[in-house]
mmCIF file of C-alpha atoms in Angstrom:
data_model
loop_
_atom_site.group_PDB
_atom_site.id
_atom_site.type_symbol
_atom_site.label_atom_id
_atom_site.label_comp_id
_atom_site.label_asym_id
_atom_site.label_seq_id
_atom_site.Cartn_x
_atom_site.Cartn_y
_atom_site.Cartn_z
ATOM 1 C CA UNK A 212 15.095 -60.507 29.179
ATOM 2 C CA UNK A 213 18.971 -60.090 30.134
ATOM 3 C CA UNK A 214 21.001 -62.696 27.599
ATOM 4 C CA UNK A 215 24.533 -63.954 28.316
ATOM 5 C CA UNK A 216 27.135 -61.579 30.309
ATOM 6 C CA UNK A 217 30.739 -61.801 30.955
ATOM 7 C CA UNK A 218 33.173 -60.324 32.639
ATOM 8 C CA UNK A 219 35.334 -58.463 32.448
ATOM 9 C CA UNK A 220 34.974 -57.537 28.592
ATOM 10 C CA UNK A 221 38.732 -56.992 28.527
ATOM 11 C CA UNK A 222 41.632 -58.511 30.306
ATOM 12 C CA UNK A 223 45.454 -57.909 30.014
ATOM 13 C CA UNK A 224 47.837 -60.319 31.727
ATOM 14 C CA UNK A 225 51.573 -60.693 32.333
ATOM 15 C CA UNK A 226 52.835 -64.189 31.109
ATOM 16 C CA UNK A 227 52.927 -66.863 33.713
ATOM 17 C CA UNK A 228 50.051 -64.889 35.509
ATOM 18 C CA UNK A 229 46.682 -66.773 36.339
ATOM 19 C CA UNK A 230 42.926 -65.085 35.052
ATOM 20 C CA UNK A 231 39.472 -66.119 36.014
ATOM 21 C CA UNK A 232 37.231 -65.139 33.332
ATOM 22 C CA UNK A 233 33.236 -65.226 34.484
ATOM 23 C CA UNK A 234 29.918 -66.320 32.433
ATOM 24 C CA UNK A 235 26.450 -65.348 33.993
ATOM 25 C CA UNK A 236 23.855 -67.771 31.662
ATOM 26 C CA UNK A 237 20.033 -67.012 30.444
ATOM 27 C CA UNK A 238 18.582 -67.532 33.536
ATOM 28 C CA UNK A 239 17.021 -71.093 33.490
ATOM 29 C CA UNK A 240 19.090 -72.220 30.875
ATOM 30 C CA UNK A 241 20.943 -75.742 31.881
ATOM 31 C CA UNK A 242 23.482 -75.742 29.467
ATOM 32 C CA UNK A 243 26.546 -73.321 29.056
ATOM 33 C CA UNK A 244 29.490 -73.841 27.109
ATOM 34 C CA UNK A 245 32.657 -72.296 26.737
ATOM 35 C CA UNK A 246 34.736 -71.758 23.566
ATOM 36 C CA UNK A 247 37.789 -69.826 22.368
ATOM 37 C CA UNK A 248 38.283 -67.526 19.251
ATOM 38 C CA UNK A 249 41.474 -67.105 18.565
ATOM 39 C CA UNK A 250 42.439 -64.222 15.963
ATOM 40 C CA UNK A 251 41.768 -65.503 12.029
ATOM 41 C CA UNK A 252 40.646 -68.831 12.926
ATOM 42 C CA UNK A 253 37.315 -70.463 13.869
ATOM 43 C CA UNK A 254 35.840 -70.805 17.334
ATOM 44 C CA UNK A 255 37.018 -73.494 19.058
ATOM 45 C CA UNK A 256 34.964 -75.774 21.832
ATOM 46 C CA UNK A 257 36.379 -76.066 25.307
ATOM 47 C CA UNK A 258 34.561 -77.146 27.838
ATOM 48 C CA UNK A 259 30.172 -77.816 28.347
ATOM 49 C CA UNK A 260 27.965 -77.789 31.507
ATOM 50 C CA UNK A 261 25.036 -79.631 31.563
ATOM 51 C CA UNK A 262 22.932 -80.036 34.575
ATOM 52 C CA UNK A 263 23.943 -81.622 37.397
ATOM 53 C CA UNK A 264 26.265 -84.179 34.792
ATOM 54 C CA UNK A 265 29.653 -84.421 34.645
ATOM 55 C CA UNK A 266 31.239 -81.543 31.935
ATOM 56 C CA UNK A 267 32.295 -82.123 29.153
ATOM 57 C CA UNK A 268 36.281 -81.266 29.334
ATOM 58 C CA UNK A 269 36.975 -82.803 25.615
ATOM 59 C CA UNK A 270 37.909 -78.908 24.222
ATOM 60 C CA UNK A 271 40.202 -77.866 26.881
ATOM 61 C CA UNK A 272 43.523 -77.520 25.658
ATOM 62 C CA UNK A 273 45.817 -78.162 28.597
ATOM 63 C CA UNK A 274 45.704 -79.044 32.582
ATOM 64 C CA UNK A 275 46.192 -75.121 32.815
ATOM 65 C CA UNK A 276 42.405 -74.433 31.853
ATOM 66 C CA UNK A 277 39.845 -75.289 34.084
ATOM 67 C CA UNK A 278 36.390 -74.310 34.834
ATOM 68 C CA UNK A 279 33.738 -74.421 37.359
ATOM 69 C CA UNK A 280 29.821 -74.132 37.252
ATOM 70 C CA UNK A 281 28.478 -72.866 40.853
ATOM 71 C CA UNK A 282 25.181 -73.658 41.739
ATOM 72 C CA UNK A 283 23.805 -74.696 37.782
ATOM 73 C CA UNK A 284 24.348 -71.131 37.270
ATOM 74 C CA UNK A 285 27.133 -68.987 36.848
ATOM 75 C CA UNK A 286 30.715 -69.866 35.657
ATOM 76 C CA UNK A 287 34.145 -69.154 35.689
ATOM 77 C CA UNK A 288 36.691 -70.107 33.309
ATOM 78 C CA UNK A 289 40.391 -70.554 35.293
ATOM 79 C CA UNK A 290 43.751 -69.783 33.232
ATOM 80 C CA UNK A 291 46.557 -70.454 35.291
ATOM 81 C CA UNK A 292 50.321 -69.746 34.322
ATOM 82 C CA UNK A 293 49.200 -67.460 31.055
ATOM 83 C CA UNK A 294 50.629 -67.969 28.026
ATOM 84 C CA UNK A 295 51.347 -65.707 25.374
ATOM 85 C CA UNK A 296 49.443 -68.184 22.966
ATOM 86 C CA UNK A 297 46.237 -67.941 25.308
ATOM 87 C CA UNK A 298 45.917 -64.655 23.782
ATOM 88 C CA UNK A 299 42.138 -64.817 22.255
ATOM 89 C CA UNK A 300 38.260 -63.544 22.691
ATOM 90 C CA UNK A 301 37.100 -66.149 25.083
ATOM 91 C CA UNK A 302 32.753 -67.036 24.281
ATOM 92 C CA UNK A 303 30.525 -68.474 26.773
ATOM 93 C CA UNK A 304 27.391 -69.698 25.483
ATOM 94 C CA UNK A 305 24.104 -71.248 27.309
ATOM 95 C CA UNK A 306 21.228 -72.937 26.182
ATOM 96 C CA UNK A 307 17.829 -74.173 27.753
ATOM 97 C CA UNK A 308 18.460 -77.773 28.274
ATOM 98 C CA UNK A 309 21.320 -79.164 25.882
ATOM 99 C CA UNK A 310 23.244 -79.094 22.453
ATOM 100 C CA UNK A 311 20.330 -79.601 20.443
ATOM 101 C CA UNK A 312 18.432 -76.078 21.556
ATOM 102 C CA UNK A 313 19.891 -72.839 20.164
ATOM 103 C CA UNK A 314 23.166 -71.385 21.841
ATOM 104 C CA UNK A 315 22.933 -67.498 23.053
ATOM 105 C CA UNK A 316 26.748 -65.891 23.002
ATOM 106 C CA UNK A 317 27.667 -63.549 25.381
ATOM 107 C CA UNK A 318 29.617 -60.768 24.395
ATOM 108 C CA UNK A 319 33.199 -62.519 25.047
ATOM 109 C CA UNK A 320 35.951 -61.810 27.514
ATOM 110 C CA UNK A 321 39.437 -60.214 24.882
ATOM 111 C CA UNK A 322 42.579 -61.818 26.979
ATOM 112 C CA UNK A 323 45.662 -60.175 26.146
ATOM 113 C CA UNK A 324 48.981 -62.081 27.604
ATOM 114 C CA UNK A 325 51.826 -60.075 27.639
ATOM 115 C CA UNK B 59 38.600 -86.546 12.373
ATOM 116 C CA UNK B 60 35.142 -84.630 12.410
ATOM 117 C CA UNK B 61 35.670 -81.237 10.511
ATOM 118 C CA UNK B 62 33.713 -78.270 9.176
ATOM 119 C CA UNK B 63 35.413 -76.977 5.955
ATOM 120 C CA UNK B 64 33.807 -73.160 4.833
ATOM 121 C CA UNK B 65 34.372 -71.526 1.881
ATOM 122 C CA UNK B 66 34.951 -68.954 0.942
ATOM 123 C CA UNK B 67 37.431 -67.641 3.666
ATOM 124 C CA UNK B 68 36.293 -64.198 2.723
ATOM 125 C CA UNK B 69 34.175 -62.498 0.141
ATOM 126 C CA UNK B 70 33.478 -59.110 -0.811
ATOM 127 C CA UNK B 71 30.526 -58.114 -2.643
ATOM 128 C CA UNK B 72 28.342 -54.686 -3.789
ATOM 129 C CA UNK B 73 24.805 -53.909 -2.091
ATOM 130 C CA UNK B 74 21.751 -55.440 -3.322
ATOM 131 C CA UNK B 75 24.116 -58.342 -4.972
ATOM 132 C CA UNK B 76 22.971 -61.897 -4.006
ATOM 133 C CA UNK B 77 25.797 -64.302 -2.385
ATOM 134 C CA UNK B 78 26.434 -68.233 -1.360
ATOM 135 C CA UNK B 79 28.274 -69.261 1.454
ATOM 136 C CA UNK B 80 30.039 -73.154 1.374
ATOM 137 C CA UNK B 81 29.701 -75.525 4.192
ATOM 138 C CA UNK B 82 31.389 -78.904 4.443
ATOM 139 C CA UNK B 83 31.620 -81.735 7.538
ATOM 140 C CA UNK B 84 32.708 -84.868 8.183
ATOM 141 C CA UNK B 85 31.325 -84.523 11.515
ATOM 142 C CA UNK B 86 29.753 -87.577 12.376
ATOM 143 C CA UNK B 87 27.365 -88.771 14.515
ATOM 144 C CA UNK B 88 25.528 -85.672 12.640
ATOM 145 C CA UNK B 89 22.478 -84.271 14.891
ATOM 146 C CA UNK B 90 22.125 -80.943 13.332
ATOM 147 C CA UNK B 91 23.721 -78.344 11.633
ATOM 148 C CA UNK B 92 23.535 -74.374 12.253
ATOM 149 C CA UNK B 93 24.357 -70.766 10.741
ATOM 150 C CA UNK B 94 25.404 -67.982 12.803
ATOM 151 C CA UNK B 95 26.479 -64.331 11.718
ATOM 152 C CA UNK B 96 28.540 -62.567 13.418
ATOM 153 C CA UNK B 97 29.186 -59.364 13.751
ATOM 154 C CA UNK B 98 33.049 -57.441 14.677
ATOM 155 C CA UNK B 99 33.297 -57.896 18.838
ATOM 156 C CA UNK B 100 30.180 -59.618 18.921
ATOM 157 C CA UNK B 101 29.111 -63.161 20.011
ATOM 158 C CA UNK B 102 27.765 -65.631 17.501
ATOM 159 C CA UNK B 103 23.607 -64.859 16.431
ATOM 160 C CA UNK B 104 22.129 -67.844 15.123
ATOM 161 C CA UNK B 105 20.447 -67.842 11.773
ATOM 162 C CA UNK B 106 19.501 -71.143 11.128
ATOM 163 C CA UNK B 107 19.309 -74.829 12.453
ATOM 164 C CA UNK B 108 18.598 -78.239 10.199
ATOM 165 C CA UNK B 109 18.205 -81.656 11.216
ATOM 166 C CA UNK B 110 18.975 -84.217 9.082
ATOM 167 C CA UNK B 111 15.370 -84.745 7.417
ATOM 168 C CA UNK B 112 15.816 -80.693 6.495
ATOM 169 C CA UNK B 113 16.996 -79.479 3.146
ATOM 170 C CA UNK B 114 16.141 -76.068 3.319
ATOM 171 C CA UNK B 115 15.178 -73.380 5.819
ATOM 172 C CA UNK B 116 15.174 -69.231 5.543
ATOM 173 C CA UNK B 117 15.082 -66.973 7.586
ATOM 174 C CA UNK B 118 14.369 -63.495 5.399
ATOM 175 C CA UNK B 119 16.866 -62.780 3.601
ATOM 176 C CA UNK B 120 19.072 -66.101 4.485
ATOM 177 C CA UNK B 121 18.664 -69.103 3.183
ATOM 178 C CA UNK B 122 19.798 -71.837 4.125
ATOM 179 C CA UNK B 123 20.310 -75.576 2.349
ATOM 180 C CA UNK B 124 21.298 -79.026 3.790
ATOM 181 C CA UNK B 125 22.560 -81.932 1.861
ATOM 182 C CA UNK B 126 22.950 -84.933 3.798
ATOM 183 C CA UNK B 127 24.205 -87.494 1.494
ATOM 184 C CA UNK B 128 27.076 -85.437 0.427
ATOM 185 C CA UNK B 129 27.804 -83.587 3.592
ATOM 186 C CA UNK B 130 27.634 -79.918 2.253
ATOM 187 C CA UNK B 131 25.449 -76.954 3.137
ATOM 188 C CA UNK B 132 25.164 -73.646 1.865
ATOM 189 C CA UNK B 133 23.581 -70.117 3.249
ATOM 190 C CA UNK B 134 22.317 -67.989 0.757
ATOM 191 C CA UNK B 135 22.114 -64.129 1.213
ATOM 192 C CA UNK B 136 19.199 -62.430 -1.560
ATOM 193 C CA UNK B 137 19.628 -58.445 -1.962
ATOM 194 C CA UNK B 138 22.504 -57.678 0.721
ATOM 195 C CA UNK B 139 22.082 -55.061 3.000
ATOM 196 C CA UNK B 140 25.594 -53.346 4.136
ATOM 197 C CA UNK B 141 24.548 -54.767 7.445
ATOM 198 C CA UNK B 142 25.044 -58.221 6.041
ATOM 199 C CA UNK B 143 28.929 -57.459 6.812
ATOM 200 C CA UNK B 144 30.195 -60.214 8.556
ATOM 201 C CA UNK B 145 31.196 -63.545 9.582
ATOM 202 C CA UNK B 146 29.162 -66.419 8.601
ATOM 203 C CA UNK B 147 30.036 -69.625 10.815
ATOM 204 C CA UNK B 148 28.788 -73.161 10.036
ATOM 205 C CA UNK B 149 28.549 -75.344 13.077
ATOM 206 C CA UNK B 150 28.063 -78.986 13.016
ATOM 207 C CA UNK B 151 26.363 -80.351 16.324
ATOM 208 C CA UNK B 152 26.768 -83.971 16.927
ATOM 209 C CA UNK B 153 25.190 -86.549 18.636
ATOM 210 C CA UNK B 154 27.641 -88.239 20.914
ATOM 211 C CA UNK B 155 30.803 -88.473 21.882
ATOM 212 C CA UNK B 156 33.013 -85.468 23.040
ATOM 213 C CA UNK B 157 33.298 -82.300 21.223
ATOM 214 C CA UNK B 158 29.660 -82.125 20.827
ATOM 215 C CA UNK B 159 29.883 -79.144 18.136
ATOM 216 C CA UNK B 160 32.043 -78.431 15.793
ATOM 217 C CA UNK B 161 32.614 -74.887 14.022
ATOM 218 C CA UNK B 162 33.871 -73.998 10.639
ATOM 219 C CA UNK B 163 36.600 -70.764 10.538
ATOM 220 C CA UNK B 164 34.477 -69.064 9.039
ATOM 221 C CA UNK B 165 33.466 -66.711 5.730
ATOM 222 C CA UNK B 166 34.049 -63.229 6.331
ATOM 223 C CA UNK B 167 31.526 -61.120 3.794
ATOM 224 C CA UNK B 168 32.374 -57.447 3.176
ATOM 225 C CA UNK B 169 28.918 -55.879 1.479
ATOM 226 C CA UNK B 170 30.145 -52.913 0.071
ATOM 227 C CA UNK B 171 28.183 -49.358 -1.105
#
């Protein structure tokens, strides 16, 4: 079957811009997570959907990231005002029903801030 | 301050040669603890998962060991393959509280002819 998507695979910005980046899950799985991978270092968590509960927001860095999970499915990762340090390869990740089941990456979203 | 601590940062070894990856955490509450590979402008594959009561699992050619008491794991590669080139991540999952996993940087593993 299809595994994680997201879109677009490549983004360049102009500083101060905002960016929606999008995550289309494993269908049926309930859990999604995005991280970021910044360039030499490790991936870092930023935000988990699970169900209909409350996300998990602990990873994101600043009020400028947000995200949104419509209808348990799809999701979109928010970037307003750009920085040049949000440069990185942004992951999404979903899993069938929580933390302790296995994780399928998508491909990653490469955000460029200019 | 929960932490995954891999070494080495990057290795580079011949075909066929046999390698071990380090893995460190003071993540804690632990739940489980995983191995992924991957590849240059890929997303993460997973290799591996242990639970606490796990010391060892494999998955061909990977192997993969879990020492609770002392907090350390290690991922073993037998008879690399030049395919084997890449980044080996150690993730820590816990099992409450926020930042429910944690992920090493990374060991970057050239395999070379």
């Amino acid at each position: 079957g299809a595994g994680v998507s997201q879109s677009p695979s490549n983004k360049v910005t102009e500083k101060g811009k905002d960016v929606e980046l999008r995550c289309d899950p494993i269908s049926g799985h309930t859990a999604l997570y995005w991280y970021r991978q910044s360039l030499g270092q490790g991936l870092e968590f930023l935000i988990y959907f699970q169900g209909n509960s409350a996300p998990d927001k602990s990873g994101l860095p600043s009020d400028r990231f947000s995200a949104e999970r419509t209808g348990g499915s799809v999701s979109t990762l928010t970037i307003q005002r750009t920085q040049q340090e949000d440069s990185a390869v942004y992951l999404c990740a979903s899993s069938l029903d929580g933390t302790l089941d296995e994780q399928y990456f998508g491909p990653g979203t490469r955000l460029t801030v200019t | 301050k929960n932490q995954v601590e891999q070494s080495p940062q990057s290795l580079i070894i011949l075909e066929g040669k046999n390698c071990t990856l380090q893995c460190n955490y003071t993540v804690s509450p632990f739940s489980n603890l995983r191995w992924y590979k991957q590849d240059t402008g890929r997303g993460p594959v997973s290799l591996t998962i242990m639970t606490f009561s796990e010391n060892t699992k494999s998955n061909g050619r990977y192997t993969a060991t879990l020492d609770a008491d002392t907090k350390q794991s290690s991922l073993h590669i037998t008879a690399s393959q030049l395919s084997d080139s890449a980044s080996y991540i150690c993730v820590v999952t816990r099992n409450s509280g926020n930042t429910p996993l944690v992920f090493g940087k990374g060991t970057r593993l050239s395999v070379i002819a």
